[in-house]
Coordinates of C-alpha atoms in Angstrom, one line a residue:
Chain O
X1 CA -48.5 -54.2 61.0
X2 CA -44.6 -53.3 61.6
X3 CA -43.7 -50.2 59.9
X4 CA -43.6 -46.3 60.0
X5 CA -47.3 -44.7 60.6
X6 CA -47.3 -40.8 60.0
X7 CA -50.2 -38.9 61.0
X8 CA -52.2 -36.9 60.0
X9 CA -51.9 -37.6 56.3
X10 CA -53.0 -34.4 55.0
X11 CA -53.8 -31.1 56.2
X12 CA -54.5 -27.6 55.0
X13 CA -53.1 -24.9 57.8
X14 CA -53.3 -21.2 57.1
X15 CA -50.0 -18.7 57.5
X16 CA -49.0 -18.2 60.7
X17 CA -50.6 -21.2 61.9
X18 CA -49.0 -24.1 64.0
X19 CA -49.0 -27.5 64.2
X20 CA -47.2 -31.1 64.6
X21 CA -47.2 -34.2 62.5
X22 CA -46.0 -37.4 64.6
X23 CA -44.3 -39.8 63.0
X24 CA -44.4 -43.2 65.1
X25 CA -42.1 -46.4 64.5
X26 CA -42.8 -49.6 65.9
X27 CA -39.4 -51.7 64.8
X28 CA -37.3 -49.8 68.1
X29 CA -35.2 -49.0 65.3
X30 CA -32.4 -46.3 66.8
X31 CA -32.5 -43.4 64.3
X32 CA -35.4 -41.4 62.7
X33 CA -35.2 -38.5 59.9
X34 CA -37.8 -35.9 58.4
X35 CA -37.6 -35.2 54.6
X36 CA -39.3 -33.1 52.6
X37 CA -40.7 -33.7 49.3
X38 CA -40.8 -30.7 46.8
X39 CA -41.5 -31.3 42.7
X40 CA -38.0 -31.7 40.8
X41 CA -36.0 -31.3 44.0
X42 CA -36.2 -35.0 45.6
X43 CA -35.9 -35.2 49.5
X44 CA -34.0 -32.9 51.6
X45 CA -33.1 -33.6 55.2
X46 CA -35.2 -31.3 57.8
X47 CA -34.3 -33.0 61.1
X48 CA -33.0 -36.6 62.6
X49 CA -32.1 -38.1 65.1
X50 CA -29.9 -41.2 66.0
X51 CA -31.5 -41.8 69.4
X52 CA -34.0 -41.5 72.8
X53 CA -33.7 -37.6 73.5
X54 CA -31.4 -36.6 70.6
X55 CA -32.0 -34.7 67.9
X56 CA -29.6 -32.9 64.9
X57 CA -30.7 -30.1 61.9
X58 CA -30.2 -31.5 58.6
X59 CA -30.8 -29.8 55.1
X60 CA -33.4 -27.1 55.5
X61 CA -34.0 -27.4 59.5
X62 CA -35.5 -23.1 59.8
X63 CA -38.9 -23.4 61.0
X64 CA -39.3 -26.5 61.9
X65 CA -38.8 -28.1 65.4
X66 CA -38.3 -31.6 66.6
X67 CA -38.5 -33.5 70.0
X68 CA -37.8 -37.7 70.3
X69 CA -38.9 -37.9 73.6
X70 CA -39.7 -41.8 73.4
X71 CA -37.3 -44.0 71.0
X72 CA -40.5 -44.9 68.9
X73 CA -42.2 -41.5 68.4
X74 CA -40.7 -38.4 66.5
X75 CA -42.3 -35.6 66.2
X76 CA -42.2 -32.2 63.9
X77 CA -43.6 -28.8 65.0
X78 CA -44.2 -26.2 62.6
X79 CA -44.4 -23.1 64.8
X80 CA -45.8 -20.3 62.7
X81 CA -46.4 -21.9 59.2
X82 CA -45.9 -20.3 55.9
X83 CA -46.6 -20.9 52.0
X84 CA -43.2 -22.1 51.0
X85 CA -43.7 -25.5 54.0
X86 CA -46.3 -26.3 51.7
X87 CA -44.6 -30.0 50.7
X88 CA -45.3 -33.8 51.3
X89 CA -43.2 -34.4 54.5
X90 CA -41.8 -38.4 55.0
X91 CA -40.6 -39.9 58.1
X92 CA -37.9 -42.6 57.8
X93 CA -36.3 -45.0 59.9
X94 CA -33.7 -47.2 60.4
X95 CA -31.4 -49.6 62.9
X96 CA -27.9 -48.7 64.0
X97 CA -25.4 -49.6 61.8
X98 CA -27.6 -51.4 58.9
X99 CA -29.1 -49.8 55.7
X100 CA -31.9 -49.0 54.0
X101 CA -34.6 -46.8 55.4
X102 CA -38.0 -47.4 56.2
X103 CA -40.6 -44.6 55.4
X104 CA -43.7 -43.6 56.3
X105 CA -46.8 -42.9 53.6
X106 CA -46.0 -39.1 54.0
X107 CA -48.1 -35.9 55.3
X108 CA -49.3 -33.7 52.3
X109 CA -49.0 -30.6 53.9
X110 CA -50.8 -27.0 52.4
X111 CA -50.1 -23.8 53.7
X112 CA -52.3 -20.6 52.4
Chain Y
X1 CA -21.8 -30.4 50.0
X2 CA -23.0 -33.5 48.7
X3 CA -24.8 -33.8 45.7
X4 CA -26.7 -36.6 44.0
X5 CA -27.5 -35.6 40.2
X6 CA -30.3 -37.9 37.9
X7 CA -32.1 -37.4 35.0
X8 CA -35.3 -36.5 35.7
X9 CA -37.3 -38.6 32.8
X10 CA -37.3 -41.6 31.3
X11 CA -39.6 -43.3 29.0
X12 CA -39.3 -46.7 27.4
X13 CA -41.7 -49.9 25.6
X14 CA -42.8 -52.3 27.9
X15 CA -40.6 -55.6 27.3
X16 CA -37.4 -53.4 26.6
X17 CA -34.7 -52.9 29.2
X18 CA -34.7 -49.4 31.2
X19 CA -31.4 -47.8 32.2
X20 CA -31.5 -44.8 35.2
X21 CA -28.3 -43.4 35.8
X22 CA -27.1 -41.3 39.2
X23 CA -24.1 -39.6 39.9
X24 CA -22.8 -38.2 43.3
X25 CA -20.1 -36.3 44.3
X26 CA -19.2 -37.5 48.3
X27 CA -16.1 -40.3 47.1
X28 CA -16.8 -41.6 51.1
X29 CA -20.3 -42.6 50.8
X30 CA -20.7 -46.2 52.4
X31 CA -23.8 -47.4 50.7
X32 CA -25.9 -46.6 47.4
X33 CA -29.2 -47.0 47.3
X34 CA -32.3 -47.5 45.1
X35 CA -35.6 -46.4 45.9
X36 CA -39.2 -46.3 44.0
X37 CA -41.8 -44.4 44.7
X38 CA -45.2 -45.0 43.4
X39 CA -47.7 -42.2 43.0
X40 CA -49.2 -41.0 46.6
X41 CA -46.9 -43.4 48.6
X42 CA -44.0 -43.5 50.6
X43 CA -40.3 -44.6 49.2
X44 CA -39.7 -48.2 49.2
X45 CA -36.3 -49.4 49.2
X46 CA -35.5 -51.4 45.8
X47 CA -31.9 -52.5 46.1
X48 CA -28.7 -51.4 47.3
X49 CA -25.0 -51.9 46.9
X50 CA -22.2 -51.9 49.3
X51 CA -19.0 -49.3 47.9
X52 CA -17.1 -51.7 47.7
X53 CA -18.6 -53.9 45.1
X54 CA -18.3 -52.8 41.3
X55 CA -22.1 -54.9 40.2
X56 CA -25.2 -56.4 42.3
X57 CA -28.1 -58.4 40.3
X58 CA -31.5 -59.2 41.9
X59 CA -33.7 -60.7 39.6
X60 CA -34.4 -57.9 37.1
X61 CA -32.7 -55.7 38.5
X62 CA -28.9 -55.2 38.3
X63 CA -27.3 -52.1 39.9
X64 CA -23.4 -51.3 38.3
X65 CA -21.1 -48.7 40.1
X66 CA -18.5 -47.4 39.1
X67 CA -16.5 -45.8 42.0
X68 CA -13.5 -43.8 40.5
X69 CA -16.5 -41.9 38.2
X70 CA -18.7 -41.5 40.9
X71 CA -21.5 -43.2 38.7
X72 CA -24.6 -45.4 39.9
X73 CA -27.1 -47.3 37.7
X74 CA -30.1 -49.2 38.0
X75 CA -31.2 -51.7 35.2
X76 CA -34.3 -53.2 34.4
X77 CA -34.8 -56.0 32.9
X78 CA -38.3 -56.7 30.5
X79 CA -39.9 -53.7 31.8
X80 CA -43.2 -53.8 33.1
X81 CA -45.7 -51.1 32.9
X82 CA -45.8 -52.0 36.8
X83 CA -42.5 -50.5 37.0
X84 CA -43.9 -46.8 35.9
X85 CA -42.6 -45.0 39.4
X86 CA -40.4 -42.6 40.4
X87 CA -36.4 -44.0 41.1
X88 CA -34.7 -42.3 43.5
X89 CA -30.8 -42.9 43.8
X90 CA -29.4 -41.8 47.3
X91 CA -26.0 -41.9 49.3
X92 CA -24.9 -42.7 52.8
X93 CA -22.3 -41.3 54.4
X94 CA -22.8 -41.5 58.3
X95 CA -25.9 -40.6 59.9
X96 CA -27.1 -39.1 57.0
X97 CA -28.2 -40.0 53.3
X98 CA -28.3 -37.4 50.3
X99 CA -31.5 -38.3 47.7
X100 CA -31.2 -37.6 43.9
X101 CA -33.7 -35.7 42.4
X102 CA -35.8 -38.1 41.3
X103 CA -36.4 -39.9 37.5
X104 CA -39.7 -40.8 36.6
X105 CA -40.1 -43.8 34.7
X106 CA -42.5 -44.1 31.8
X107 CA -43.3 -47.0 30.6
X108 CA -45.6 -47.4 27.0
X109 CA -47.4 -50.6 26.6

């Protein structure tokens, strides 16, 4: 089926930890974004990209790195995790010049 | 920076109509959207309106704007207890799109 796949879609990592959730797209759409989820705060932009081999910070980008090495994947590294990345983490997409995102079913990420 | 303000709850009798209101600050945001998000999933895009229209009805659903007050609503028509979710209004202004909050929609049968 067509759509965003995130994986894994939980996980429980202990501080200090590391680890990267992939976020694949199979619609060749042209950009890609990570949001976070936190209770009463809505989504706020960690990373995105608007093509192949680019990448840009958004919102709250610290600790978190990204790579877009192939148009349809996306990844997000957490290098050395801690308490307050504990969050559901979304991966949306969308084509070039059109509207209306596409997400993923989210990551539920904990971090004791 | 940008900022997209909602209520965060919102509770209403099935049949009735539900009102979720949204305002933003960024005057050069292209589109508006509508989002719902039902418990343990992913957003899914509801409706949307172009800035430069002032109303957009789909089906039940009819989204107002109201550009000079920076002001965004989404109606619902005979709500359903179906429609219990979480709205999400959000902005777009280049690359980029700035999500509200949140408003949780109850709905008592």
């Amino acid at each position: 089926n067509a759509g965003v796949t995130q994986t894994p879609k939980f996980r429980v990592l202990k501080t200090g930890q590391s680890m990267t959730l992939l976020c694949a797209q199979d619609m060749n759409h042209e950009y890609m974004y990570w949001y976070r989820q936190d209770p009463g705060m809505g989504l706020r932009l960690i990373h995105y990209s608007v093509g192949e081999g680019t990448t840009a910070k958004g919102e709250v980008p610290d600790g978190y790195n990204v790579s877009r090495l192939k148009k349809q994947n996306f990844l997000l590294g957490l290098e050395s995790a801690a308490p307050s990345q504990t969050s559901v983490y979304f991966c949306a997409s969308i084509p070039a010049g059109t509207y209306g995102y596409t997400f993923g079913s989210g990551t539920r990420l904990t971090v004791v | 920076g940008e900022d997209v303000e909602q209520s965060l709850f919102l509770s209403v009798r099935e049949g009735d109509s539900s009102v979720i209101n949204c305002t933003y600050t960024d005057s050069s945001s292209t589109y508006l959207y509508w989002y719902k998000q039902e418990p343990g999933a992913g957003l899914q895009l509801l409706t949307y309106i172009f800035s430069n229209m002032d109303m957009k009805q789909d089906q039940r659903l009819t989204v107002l704007l109201n550009k000079k007050d920076k002001h965004l609503s989404l109606r619902i028509a005979d709500t359903q207890t179906g429609d219990s979710a979480i709205y999400f209004c959000a902005v777009t202004g280049g690359f980029k799109t700035i999500f509200g909050a949140g408003t949780r929609l109850f709905v008592k049968a």
